[in-house]
């Protein structure tokens, strides 16, 4: 389904009425098992997705399904605790709907986090990866359909979807905190089945370092409407076929829990400097 400008505005107006003059600057999407940072927002104002006009509920495990507005590290943030995925049955327009609404509310920056499979065999499960670029060429775009010029142009440039100055900021921040930070390309696969070993070999040949089922659609929509983006991935497991063991959701959630402090510490430290 495609949305009209009126629908985006209606959602934004609904939220604005609850924000009482508060303007979020940084939107954050927290991935599987990483939503805890949303509970640390100060002076929080909550909005459940199910109450917001035209929003969809997220059904994935470890996703709470609400927006949290408030401050974190002195920044005005809008945290999405839980995101929508294409594999849940949502169109890419639905998956990216919230990003556009947050843009209308004033957000200029998007921080995306996720858990993903590690495709790069030089790295290990548990590592963090700065996303430098993405590959999402085997599925349709969230920008498909009538262009809404209020958000951006018909054929947006995608040379720097992940903002170079934020990449540098994350590199420096990780180094200061002695947090090892890999850098690489996020390869989007829409799931929900984990990839086959052959798909992972293909992803590697095509230049992917991490493979996951989220993030890329939201980042395309954010780039279209002029938002700057920082993306950090938790490599929660070695991707299919690398180790001789089946992949499981539990492994992903356990890895997210194990990396929670390192991950949230890095995000908080980056936030402080934005
Ligand atoms: N593949 C796709 N998505 C994922 C994975 C994976 O191996 N791990 C966590 N999310």
PDB file of C-alpha atoms and ligand atoms in Angstrom:
ATOM      1  CA  UNK A   1       0.000   0.000   0.000  1.00  0.00           C
ATOM      2  CA  UNK A   2       1.107   3.502  -0.721  1.00  0.00           C
ATOM      3  CA  UNK A   3       0.484   6.446   1.556  1.00  0.00           C
ATOM      4  CA  UNK A   4      -0.544  10.002   0.774  1.00  0.00           C
ATOM      5  CA  UNK A   5       1.071  13.125   2.145  1.00  0.00           C
ATOM      6  CA  UNK A   6      -2.124  13.710   4.138  1.00  0.00           C
ATOM      7  CA  UNK A   7      -1.664  10.395   5.924  1.00  0.00           C
ATOM      8  CA  UNK A   8       1.935  11.148   6.872  1.00  0.00           C
ATOM      9  CA  UNK A   9       0.800  14.552   8.153  1.00  0.00           C
ATOM     10  CA  UNK A  10      -2.056  13.041  10.123  1.00  0.00           C
ATOM     11  CA  UNK A  11       0.365  10.714  11.935  1.00  0.00           C
ATOM     12  CA  UNK A  12       2.778  13.572  12.605  1.00  0.00           C
ATOM     13  CA  UNK A  13      -0.021  15.832  13.880  1.00  0.00           C
ATOM     14  CA  UNK A  14      -1.227  13.087  16.227  1.00  0.00           C
ATOM     15  CA  UNK A  15       2.244  12.742  17.721  1.00  0.00           C
ATOM     16  CA  UNK A  16       2.933  16.484  17.813  1.00  0.00           C
ATOM     17  CA  UNK A  17      -0.163  16.962  19.941  1.00  0.00           C
ATOM     18  CA  UNK A  18       1.380  14.655  22.566  1.00  0.00           C
ATOM     19  CA  UNK A  19       4.841  16.188  22.445  1.00  0.00           C
ATOM     20  CA  UNK A  20       3.851  19.572  23.892  1.00  0.00           C
ATOM     21  CA  UNK A  21       6.485  21.551  22.048  1.00  0.00           C
ATOM     22  CA  UNK A  22       9.233  18.934  22.237  1.00  0.00           C
ATOM     23  CA  UNK A  23      11.064  18.587  18.905  1.00  0.00           C
ATOM     24  CA  UNK A  24      13.065  15.398  18.314  1.00  0.00           C
ATOM     25  CA  UNK A  25      16.269  15.807  16.347  1.00  0.00           C
ATOM     26  CA  UNK A  26      17.660  12.291  16.237  1.00  0.00           C
ATOM     27  CA  UNK A  27      15.530   9.296  15.306  1.00  0.00           C
ATOM     28  CA  UNK A  28      16.808   5.939  16.460  1.00  0.00           C
ATOM     29  CA  UNK A  29      15.743   2.491  15.336  1.00  0.00           C
ATOM     30  CA  UNK A  30      16.723  -0.206  17.792  1.00  0.00           C
ATOM     31  CA  UNK A  31      16.967  -3.736  16.474  1.00  0.00           C
ATOM     32  CA  UNK A  32      16.442  -7.239  17.869  1.00  0.00           C
ATOM     33  CA  UNK A  33      17.150  -7.380  21.573  1.00  0.00           C
ATOM     34  CA  UNK A  34      18.664  -3.872  21.582  1.00  0.00           C
ATOM     35  CA  UNK A  35      15.515  -1.990  22.494  1.00  0.00           C
ATOM     36  CA  UNK A  36      16.667  -1.537  26.089  1.00  0.00           C
ATOM     37  CA  UNK A  37      18.223   1.820  25.274  1.00  0.00           C
ATOM     38  CA  UNK A  38      14.706   3.119  24.737  1.00  0.00           C
ATOM     39  CA  UNK A  39      13.990   2.446  28.421  1.00  0.00           C
ATOM     40  CA  UNK A  40      16.844   4.763  29.373  1.00  0.00           C
ATOM     41  CA  UNK A  41      15.349   7.835  27.666  1.00  0.00           C
ATOM     42  CA  UNK A  42      14.892  10.685  30.133  1.00  0.00           C
ATOM     43  CA  UNK A  43      11.577  12.519  30.525  1.00  0.00           C
ATOM     44  CA  UNK A  44       9.987   9.951  28.234  1.00  0.00           C
ATOM     45  CA  UNK A  45       6.791  10.392  26.298  1.00  0.00           C
ATOM     46  CA  UNK A  46       5.545   7.062  24.921  1.00  0.00           C
ATOM     47  CA  UNK A  47       3.403   6.415  21.888  1.00  0.00           C
ATOM     48  CA  UNK A  48       2.385   2.853  21.087  1.00  0.00           C
ATOM     49  CA  UNK A  49       2.430   2.138  17.366  1.00  0.00           C
ATOM     50  CA  UNK A  50      -1.067   0.680  17.608  1.00  0.00           C
ATOM     51  CA  UNK A  51      -2.438   4.053  18.734  1.00  0.00           C
ATOM     52  CA  UNK A  52      -0.821   6.151  15.989  1.00  0.00           C
ATOM     53  CA  UNK A  53      -2.921   6.642  12.845  1.00  0.00           C
ATOM     54  CA  UNK A  54      -1.635   4.553   9.904  1.00  0.00           C
ATOM     55  CA  UNK A  55       1.164   2.938  11.930  1.00  0.00           C
ATOM     56  CA  UNK A  56       1.570  -0.830  11.919  1.00  0.00           C
ATOM     57  CA  UNK A  57       2.442  -2.927  14.959  1.00  0.00           C
ATOM     58  CA  UNK A  58       5.780  -4.737  14.877  1.00  0.00           C
ATOM     59  CA  UNK A  59       5.439  -8.418  15.651  1.00  0.00           C
ATOM     60  CA  UNK A  60       9.086  -9.546  15.702  1.00  0.00           C
ATOM     61  CA  UNK A  61      10.447 -11.020  18.937  1.00  0.00           C
ATOM     62  CA  UNK A  62      12.411  -8.582  21.075  1.00  0.00           C
ATOM     63  CA  UNK A  63      10.539  -5.608  19.559  1.00  0.00           C
ATOM     64  CA  UNK A  64       8.274  -3.588  21.854  1.00  0.00           C
ATOM     65  CA  UNK A  65       6.319  -1.653  19.271  1.00  0.00           C
ATOM     66  CA  UNK A  66       6.369   1.896  20.537  1.00  0.00           C
ATOM     67  CA  UNK A  67       8.000   5.287  20.057  1.00  0.00           C
ATOM     68  CA  UNK A  68       9.804   6.906  22.969  1.00  0.00           C
ATOM     69  CA  UNK A  69      10.450  10.652  22.815  1.00  0.00           C
ATOM     70  CA  UNK A  70      12.770  12.368  25.271  1.00  0.00           C
ATOM     71  CA  UNK A  71      16.439  13.073  25.882  1.00  0.00           C
ATOM     72  CA  UNK A  72      19.485  10.809  25.814  1.00  0.00           C
ATOM     73  CA  UNK A  73      22.983  12.181  26.342  1.00  0.00           C
ATOM     74  CA  UNK A  74      21.533  15.667  26.119  1.00  0.00           C
ATOM     75  CA  UNK A  75      20.007  15.070  22.681  1.00  0.00           C
ATOM     76  CA  UNK A  76      16.358  15.238  21.750  1.00  0.00           C
ATOM     77  CA  UNK A  77      15.592  11.773  20.462  1.00  0.00           C
ATOM     78  CA  UNK A  78      12.728   9.733  19.065  1.00  0.00           C
ATOM     79  CA  UNK A  79      13.447   6.076  19.676  1.00  0.00           C
ATOM     80  CA  UNK A  80      11.651   3.343  17.781  1.00  0.00           C
ATOM     81  CA  UNK A  81      11.547   0.376  20.118  1.00  0.00           C
ATOM     82  CA  UNK A  82      10.869  -2.197  17.469  1.00  0.00           C
ATOM     83  CA  UNK A  83      10.730  -1.804  13.735  1.00  0.00           C
ATOM     84  CA  UNK A  84       8.555  -3.181  10.981  1.00  0.00           C
ATOM     85  CA  UNK A  85      10.000  -5.809   8.647  1.00  0.00           C
ATOM     86  CA  UNK A  86       8.975  -6.839   5.153  1.00  0.00           C
ATOM     87  CA  UNK A  87       8.881 -10.471   6.303  1.00  0.00           C
ATOM     88  CA  UNK A  88       6.082  -9.639   8.722  1.00  0.00           C
ATOM     89  CA  UNK A  89       3.932  -8.988   5.668  1.00  0.00           C
ATOM     90  CA  UNK A  90       4.380  -5.232   5.462  1.00  0.00           C
ATOM     91  CA  UNK A  91       5.129  -3.432   2.226  1.00  0.00           C
ATOM     92  CA  UNK A  92       8.332  -1.415   2.076  1.00  0.00           C
ATOM     93  CA  UNK A  93       6.218   1.750   2.282  1.00  0.00           C
ATOM     94  CA  UNK A  94       4.811   0.478   5.558  1.00  0.00           C
ATOM     95  CA  UNK A  95       8.247  -0.553   6.799  1.00  0.00           C
ATOM     96  CA  UNK A  96       9.575   2.972   6.252  1.00  0.00           C
ATOM     97  CA  UNK A  97       6.446   4.885   7.257  1.00  0.00           C
ATOM     98  CA  UNK A  98       7.681   5.851  10.719  1.00  0.00           C
ATOM     99  CA  UNK A  99      10.943   7.285   9.406  1.00  0.00           C
ATOM    100  CA  UNK A 100       9.061   9.720   7.216  1.00  0.00           C
ATOM    101  CA  UNK A 101       6.738  10.704  10.047  1.00  0.00           C
ATOM    102  CA  UNK A 102       9.730  11.355  12.305  1.00  0.00           C
ATOM    103  CA  UNK A 103      11.223  13.486   9.557  1.00  0.00           C
ATOM    104  CA  UNK A 104       8.033  15.573   9.524  1.00  0.00           C
ATOM    105  CA  UNK A 105       8.344  15.945  13.299  1.00  0.00           C
ATOM    106  CA  UNK A 106      11.786  17.489  12.854  1.00  0.00           C
ATOM    107  CA  UNK A 107      14.296  14.631  12.958  1.00  0.00           C
ATOM    108  CA  UNK A 108      17.378  15.362  10.855  1.00  0.00           C
ATOM    109  CA  UNK A 109      19.434  12.325  11.798  1.00  0.00           C
ATOM    110  CA  UNK A 110      18.665   8.606  11.837  1.00  0.00           C
ATOM    111  CA  UNK A 111      20.644   6.110  13.895  1.00  0.00           C
ATOM    112  CA  UNK A 112      19.955   2.517  12.886  1.00  0.00           C
ATOM    113  CA  UNK A 113      21.039  -0.554  14.782  1.00  0.00           C
ATOM    114  CA  UNK A 114      20.478  -4.204  14.037  1.00  0.00           C
ATOM    115  CA  UNK A 115      21.690  -7.720  14.608  1.00  0.00           C
ATOM    116  CA  UNK A 116      23.009  -9.428  11.486  1.00  0.00           C
ATOM    117  CA  UNK A 117      24.853 -12.492  10.326  1.00  0.00           C
ATOM    118  CA  UNK A 118      28.598 -12.154   9.817  1.00  0.00           C
ATOM    119  CA  UNK A 119      29.502 -12.892   6.194  1.00  0.00           C
ATOM    120  CA  UNK A 120      33.132 -11.821   6.451  1.00  0.00           C
ATOM    121  CA  UNK A 121      35.114 -14.889   7.566  1.00  0.00           C
ATOM    122  CA  UNK A 122      37.941 -12.780   9.020  1.00  0.00           C
ATOM    123  CA  UNK A 123      35.586 -11.536  11.726  1.00  0.00           C
ATOM    124  CA  UNK A 124      33.763 -13.090  14.676  1.00  0.00           C
ATOM    125  CA  UNK A 125      30.280 -13.314  16.120  1.00  0.00           C
ATOM    126  CA  UNK A 126      29.938 -10.650  18.810  1.00  0.00           C
ATOM    127  CA  UNK A 127      31.853  -8.009  16.832  1.00  0.00           C
ATOM    128  CA  UNK A 128      30.318  -4.613  16.116  1.00  0.00           C
ATOM    129  CA  UNK A 129      30.357  -3.287  12.555  1.00  0.00           C
ATOM    130  CA  UNK A 130      30.039   0.277  11.331  1.00  0.00           C
ATOM    131  CA  UNK A 131      27.861   0.173   8.231  1.00  0.00           C
ATOM    132  CA  UNK A 132      29.623   2.017   5.409  1.00  0.00           C
ATOM    133  CA  UNK A 133      27.196   1.081   2.638  1.00  0.00           C
ATOM    134  CA  UNK A 134      24.429  -1.342   1.792  1.00  0.00           C
ATOM    135  CA  UNK A 135      23.222  -3.678  -0.944  1.00  0.00           C
ATOM    136  CA  UNK A 136      19.482  -4.007  -1.490  1.00  0.00           C
ATOM    137  CA  UNK A 137      19.169  -4.645  -5.179  1.00  0.00           C
ATOM    138  CA  UNK A 138      17.094  -7.825  -5.215  1.00  0.00           C
ATOM    139  CA  UNK A 139      13.900  -6.398  -3.795  1.00  0.00           C
ATOM    140  CA  UNK A 140      11.785  -3.372  -4.556  1.00  0.00           C
ATOM    141  CA  UNK A 141      12.391   0.094  -3.196  1.00  0.00           C
ATOM    142  CA  UNK A 142      10.370   1.826  -0.475  1.00  0.00           C
ATOM    143  CA  UNK A 143      10.313   4.747  -2.920  1.00  0.00           C
ATOM    144  CA  UNK A 144       8.441   2.746  -5.569  1.00  0.00           C
ATOM    145  CA  UNK A 145       5.209   4.374  -6.709  1.00  0.00           C
ATOM    146  CA  UNK A 146       4.259   8.004  -6.920  1.00  0.00           C
ATOM    147  CA  UNK A 147       7.036  10.244  -5.626  1.00  0.00           C
ATOM    148  CA  UNK A 148       6.128  12.606  -2.792  1.00  0.00           C
ATOM    149  CA  UNK A 149       8.225  15.695  -3.565  1.00  0.00           C
ATOM    150  CA  UNK A 150       7.707  17.018  -0.021  1.00  0.00           C
ATOM    151  CA  UNK A 151      10.157  14.294   0.996  1.00  0.00           C
ATOM    152  CA  UNK A 152      12.598  14.255  -1.899  1.00  0.00           C
ATOM    153  CA  UNK A 153      13.285  13.850  -5.596  1.00  0.00           C
ATOM    154  CA  UNK A 154      12.199  11.012  -7.871  1.00  0.00           C
ATOM    155  CA  UNK A 155      15.714   9.670  -8.446  1.00  0.00           C
ATOM    156  CA  UNK A 156      17.683  10.366  -5.275  1.00  0.00           C
ATOM    157  CA  UNK A 157      21.449   9.994  -5.147  1.00  0.00           C
ATOM    158  CA  UNK A 158      22.521   7.103  -2.924  1.00  0.00           C
ATOM    159  CA  UNK A 159      26.287   7.590  -2.992  1.00  0.00           C
ATOM    160  CA  UNK A 160      26.488   8.441   0.710  1.00  0.00           C
ATOM    161  CA  UNK A 161      23.466   6.914   2.410  1.00  0.00           C
ATOM    162  CA  UNK A 162      25.606   6.414   5.519  1.00  0.00           C
ATOM    163  CA  UNK A 163      26.902   9.884   6.284  1.00  0.00           C
ATOM    164  CA  UNK A 164      30.713  10.057   6.059  1.00  0.00           C
ATOM    165  CA  UNK A 165      31.113  12.472   8.990  1.00  0.00           C
ATOM    166  CA  UNK A 166      29.116  10.156  11.239  1.00  0.00           C
ATOM    167  CA  UNK A 167      31.204   7.193  10.128  1.00  0.00           C
ATOM    168  CA  UNK A 168      34.262   9.147  11.204  1.00  0.00           C
ATOM    169  CA  UNK A 169      32.626  10.107  14.474  1.00  0.00           C
ATOM    170  CA  UNK A 170      31.835   6.451  15.210  1.00  0.00           C
ATOM    171  CA  UNK A 171      35.377   5.354  14.337  1.00  0.00           C
ATOM    172  CA  UNK A 172      36.882   7.939  16.672  1.00  0.00           C
ATOM    173  CA  UNK A 173      34.414   7.244  19.440  1.00  0.00           C
ATOM    174  CA  UNK A 174      34.988   3.484  19.284  1.00  0.00           C
ATOM    175  CA  UNK A 175      38.760   4.024  19.351  1.00  0.00           C
ATOM    176  CA  UNK A 176      38.503   6.320  22.391  1.00  0.00           C
ATOM    177  CA  UNK A 177      36.537   3.679  24.231  1.00  0.00           C
ATOM    178  CA  UNK A 178      38.760   0.814  23.012  1.00  0.00           C
ATOM    179  CA  UNK A 179      35.775  -0.860  21.390  1.00  0.00           C
ATOM    180  CA  UNK A 180      36.871  -2.792  18.301  1.00  0.00           C
ATOM    181  CA  UNK A 181      34.716  -1.667  15.386  1.00  0.00           C
ATOM    182  CA  UNK A 182      34.667  -3.480  12.055  1.00  0.00           C
ATOM    183  CA  UNK A 183      33.543  -1.617   8.957  1.00  0.00           C
ATOM    184  CA  UNK A 184      31.639  -3.015   6.074  1.00  0.00           C
ATOM    185  CA  UNK A 185      28.674  -3.432   3.783  1.00  0.00           C
ATOM    186  CA  UNK A 186      25.251  -4.536   4.982  1.00  0.00           C
ATOM    187  CA  UNK A 187      23.671  -6.982   2.566  1.00  0.00           C
ATOM    188  CA  UNK A 188      19.891  -6.995   2.816  1.00  0.00           C
ATOM    189  CA  UNK A 189      17.965 -10.278   2.477  1.00  0.00           C
ATOM    190  CA  UNK A 190      14.272 -10.131   3.203  1.00  0.00           C
ATOM    191  CA  UNK A 191      13.869 -13.419   5.072  1.00  0.00           C
ATOM    192  CA  UNK A 192      12.282 -14.633   7.271  1.00  0.00           C
ATOM    193  CA  UNK A 193      14.216 -17.811   6.556  1.00  0.00           C
ATOM    194  CA  UNK A 194      17.898 -17.392   7.264  1.00  0.00           C
ATOM    195  CA  UNK A 195      19.974 -17.511   4.111  1.00  0.00           C
ATOM    196  CA  UNK A 196      21.311 -20.660   2.513  1.00  0.00           C
ATOM    197  CA  UNK A 197      25.064 -21.235   2.491  1.00  0.00           C
ATOM    198  CA  UNK A 198      24.991 -20.592  -1.273  1.00  0.00           C
ATOM    199  CA  UNK A 199      23.249 -17.252  -0.725  1.00  0.00           C
ATOM    200  CA  UNK A 200      25.909 -16.297   1.800  1.00  0.00           C
ATOM    201  CA  UNK A 201      28.687 -17.176  -0.664  1.00  0.00           C
ATOM    202  CA  UNK A 202      26.884 -15.052  -3.256  1.00  0.00           C
ATOM    203  CA  UNK A 203      26.559 -12.162  -0.792  1.00  0.00           C
ATOM    204  CA  UNK A 204      30.278 -12.378  -0.056  1.00  0.00           C
ATOM    205  CA  UNK A 205      31.220 -12.357  -3.752  1.00  0.00           C
ATOM    206  CA  UNK A 206      28.958  -9.342  -4.255  1.00  0.00           C
ATOM    207  CA  UNK A 207      30.697  -7.407  -1.501  1.00  0.00           C
ATOM    208  CA  UNK A 208      28.591  -8.001   1.600  1.00  0.00           C
ATOM    209  CA  UNK A 209      30.162  -8.251   5.049  1.00  0.00           C
ATOM    210  CA  UNK A 210      26.985  -8.630   7.093  1.00  0.00           C
ATOM    211  CA  UNK A 211      23.587 -10.019   6.170  1.00  0.00           C
ATOM    212  CA  UNK A 212      20.298  -9.023   7.702  1.00  0.00           C
ATOM    213  CA  UNK A 213      16.567  -8.569   7.237  1.00  0.00           C
ATOM    214  CA  UNK A 214      16.109  -4.913   8.197  1.00  0.00           C
ATOM    215  CA  UNK A 215      17.632  -1.442   8.060  1.00  0.00           C
ATOM    216  CA  UNK A 216      18.244  -1.040   4.323  1.00  0.00           C
ATOM    217  CA  UNK A 217      14.669   0.044   3.493  1.00  0.00           C
ATOM    218  CA  UNK A 218      14.590   2.622   6.300  1.00  0.00           C
ATOM    219  CA  UNK A 219      17.947   4.022   5.244  1.00  0.00           C
ATOM    220  CA  UNK A 220      16.787   4.452   1.633  1.00  0.00           C
ATOM    221  CA  UNK A 221      13.728   6.376   2.848  1.00  0.00           C
ATOM    222  CA  UNK A 222      15.866   8.457   5.220  1.00  0.00           C
ATOM    223  CA  UNK A 223      18.316   9.349   2.454  1.00  0.00           C
ATOM    224  CA  UNK A 224      15.447  10.323   0.171  1.00  0.00           C
ATOM    225  CA  UNK A 225      14.113  12.838   2.689  1.00  0.00           C
ATOM    226  CA  UNK A 226      17.519  14.309   3.440  1.00  0.00           C
ATOM    227  CA  UNK A 227      18.336  12.688   6.751  1.00  0.00           C
ATOM    228  CA  UNK A 228      21.906  11.922   7.780  1.00  0.00           C
ATOM    229  CA  UNK A 229      22.439   8.330   8.885  1.00  0.00           C
ATOM    230  CA  UNK A 230      24.647   6.393  11.273  1.00  0.00           C
ATOM    231  CA  UNK A 231      24.328   2.603  11.181  1.00  0.00           C
ATOM    232  CA  UNK A 232      25.865   0.070  13.545  1.00  0.00           C
ATOM    233  CA  UNK A 233      25.421  -3.677  13.325  1.00  0.00           C
ATOM    234  CA  UNK A 234      25.948  -6.334  15.941  1.00  0.00           C
ATOM    235  CA  UNK A 235      27.310  -9.392  14.152  1.00  0.00           C
ATOM    236  CA  UNK A 236      25.255 -11.775  16.251  1.00  0.00           C
ATOM    237  CA  UNK A 237      26.220 -15.010  14.515  1.00  0.00           C
ATOM    238  CA  UNK A 238      28.373 -16.337  11.734  1.00  0.00           C
ATOM    239  CA  UNK A 239      26.194 -16.424   8.604  1.00  0.00           C
ATOM    240  CA  UNK A 240      24.865 -19.702   7.212  1.00  0.00           C
ATOM    241  CA  UNK A 241      27.356 -22.314   6.081  1.00  0.00           C
ATOM    242  CA  UNK A 242      30.392 -20.789   7.806  1.00  0.00           C
ATOM    243  CA  UNK A 243      30.119 -22.922  10.918  1.00  0.00           C
ATOM    244  CA  UNK A 244      28.663 -26.392  10.850  1.00  0.00           C
ATOM    245  CA  UNK A 245      25.639 -25.523  12.969  1.00  0.00           C
ATOM    246  CA  UNK A 246      22.085 -24.352  12.335  1.00  0.00           C
ATOM    247  CA  UNK A 247      21.170 -20.692  12.925  1.00  0.00           C
ATOM    248  CA  UNK A 248      18.563 -19.836  15.506  1.00  0.00           C
ATOM    249  CA  UNK A 249      16.743 -16.799  16.734  1.00  0.00           C
ATOM    250  CA  UNK A 250      17.835 -17.650  20.269  1.00  0.00           C
ATOM    251  CA  UNK A 251      21.474 -17.360  19.237  1.00  0.00           C
ATOM    252  CA  UNK A 252      20.767 -13.871  17.875  1.00  0.00           C
ATOM    253  CA  UNK A 253      18.954 -12.716  21.019  1.00  0.00           C
ATOM    254  CA  UNK A 254      21.653 -14.181  23.294  1.00  0.00           C
ATOM    255  CA  UNK A 255      24.360 -12.379  21.324  1.00  0.00           C
ATOM    256  CA  UNK A 256      22.419  -9.120  21.551  1.00  0.00           C
ATOM    257  CA  UNK A 257      22.144  -9.513  25.303  1.00  0.00           C
ATOM    258  CA  UNK A 258      25.854 -10.308  25.624  1.00  0.00           C
ATOM    259  CA  UNK A 259      26.823  -7.225  23.581  1.00  0.00           C
ATOM    260  CA  UNK A 260      24.263  -4.902  25.144  1.00  0.00           C
ATOM    261  CA  UNK A 261      26.622  -2.811  27.280  1.00  0.00           C
ATOM    262  CA  UNK A 262      29.287  -2.447  24.606  1.00  0.00           C
ATOM    263  CA  UNK A 263      26.686  -1.589  21.992  1.00  0.00           C
ATOM    264  CA  UNK A 264      24.633   0.884  24.018  1.00  0.00           C
ATOM    265  CA  UNK A 265      27.828   2.462  25.379  1.00  0.00           C
ATOM    266  CA  UNK A 266      29.046   3.150  21.863  1.00  0.00           C
ATOM    267  CA  UNK A 267      25.716   4.524  20.691  1.00  0.00           C
ATOM    268  CA  UNK A 268      25.437   6.788  23.732  1.00  0.00           C
ATOM    269  CA  UNK A 269      28.967   8.102  23.259  1.00  0.00           C
ATOM    270  CA  UNK A 270      28.268   8.830  19.587  1.00  0.00           C
ATOM    271  CA  UNK A 271      24.998  10.555  20.483  1.00  0.00           C
ATOM    272  CA  UNK A 272      26.767  12.869  22.863  1.00  0.00           C
ATOM    273  CA  UNK A 273      28.960  14.208  20.046  1.00  0.00           C
ATOM    274  CA  UNK A 274      26.321  14.600  17.345  1.00  0.00           C
TER     275      UNK A 274
HETATM  276  N1  LIG B   1      20.856 -13.604   8.541  1.00  0.00           N
HETATM  277  C1  LIG B   1      19.881 -12.682   8.404  1.00  0.00           C
HETATM  278  N2  LIG B   1      19.459 -11.923   9.382  1.00  0.00           N
HETATM  279  C2  LIG B   1      20.046 -12.066  10.590  1.00  0.00           C
HETATM  280  C3  LIG B   1      21.062 -13.009  10.799  1.00  0.00           C
HETATM  281  C4  LIG B   1      21.490 -13.811   9.723  1.00  0.00           C
HETATM  282  O1  LIG B   1      22.393 -14.668   9.828  1.00  0.00           O
HETATM  283  N3  LIG B   1      21.425 -12.897  12.111  1.00  0.00           N
HETATM  284  C5  LIG B   1      20.656 -11.911  12.648  1.00  0.00           C
HETATM  285  N4  LIG B   1      19.820 -11.414  11.736  1.00  0.00           N
END
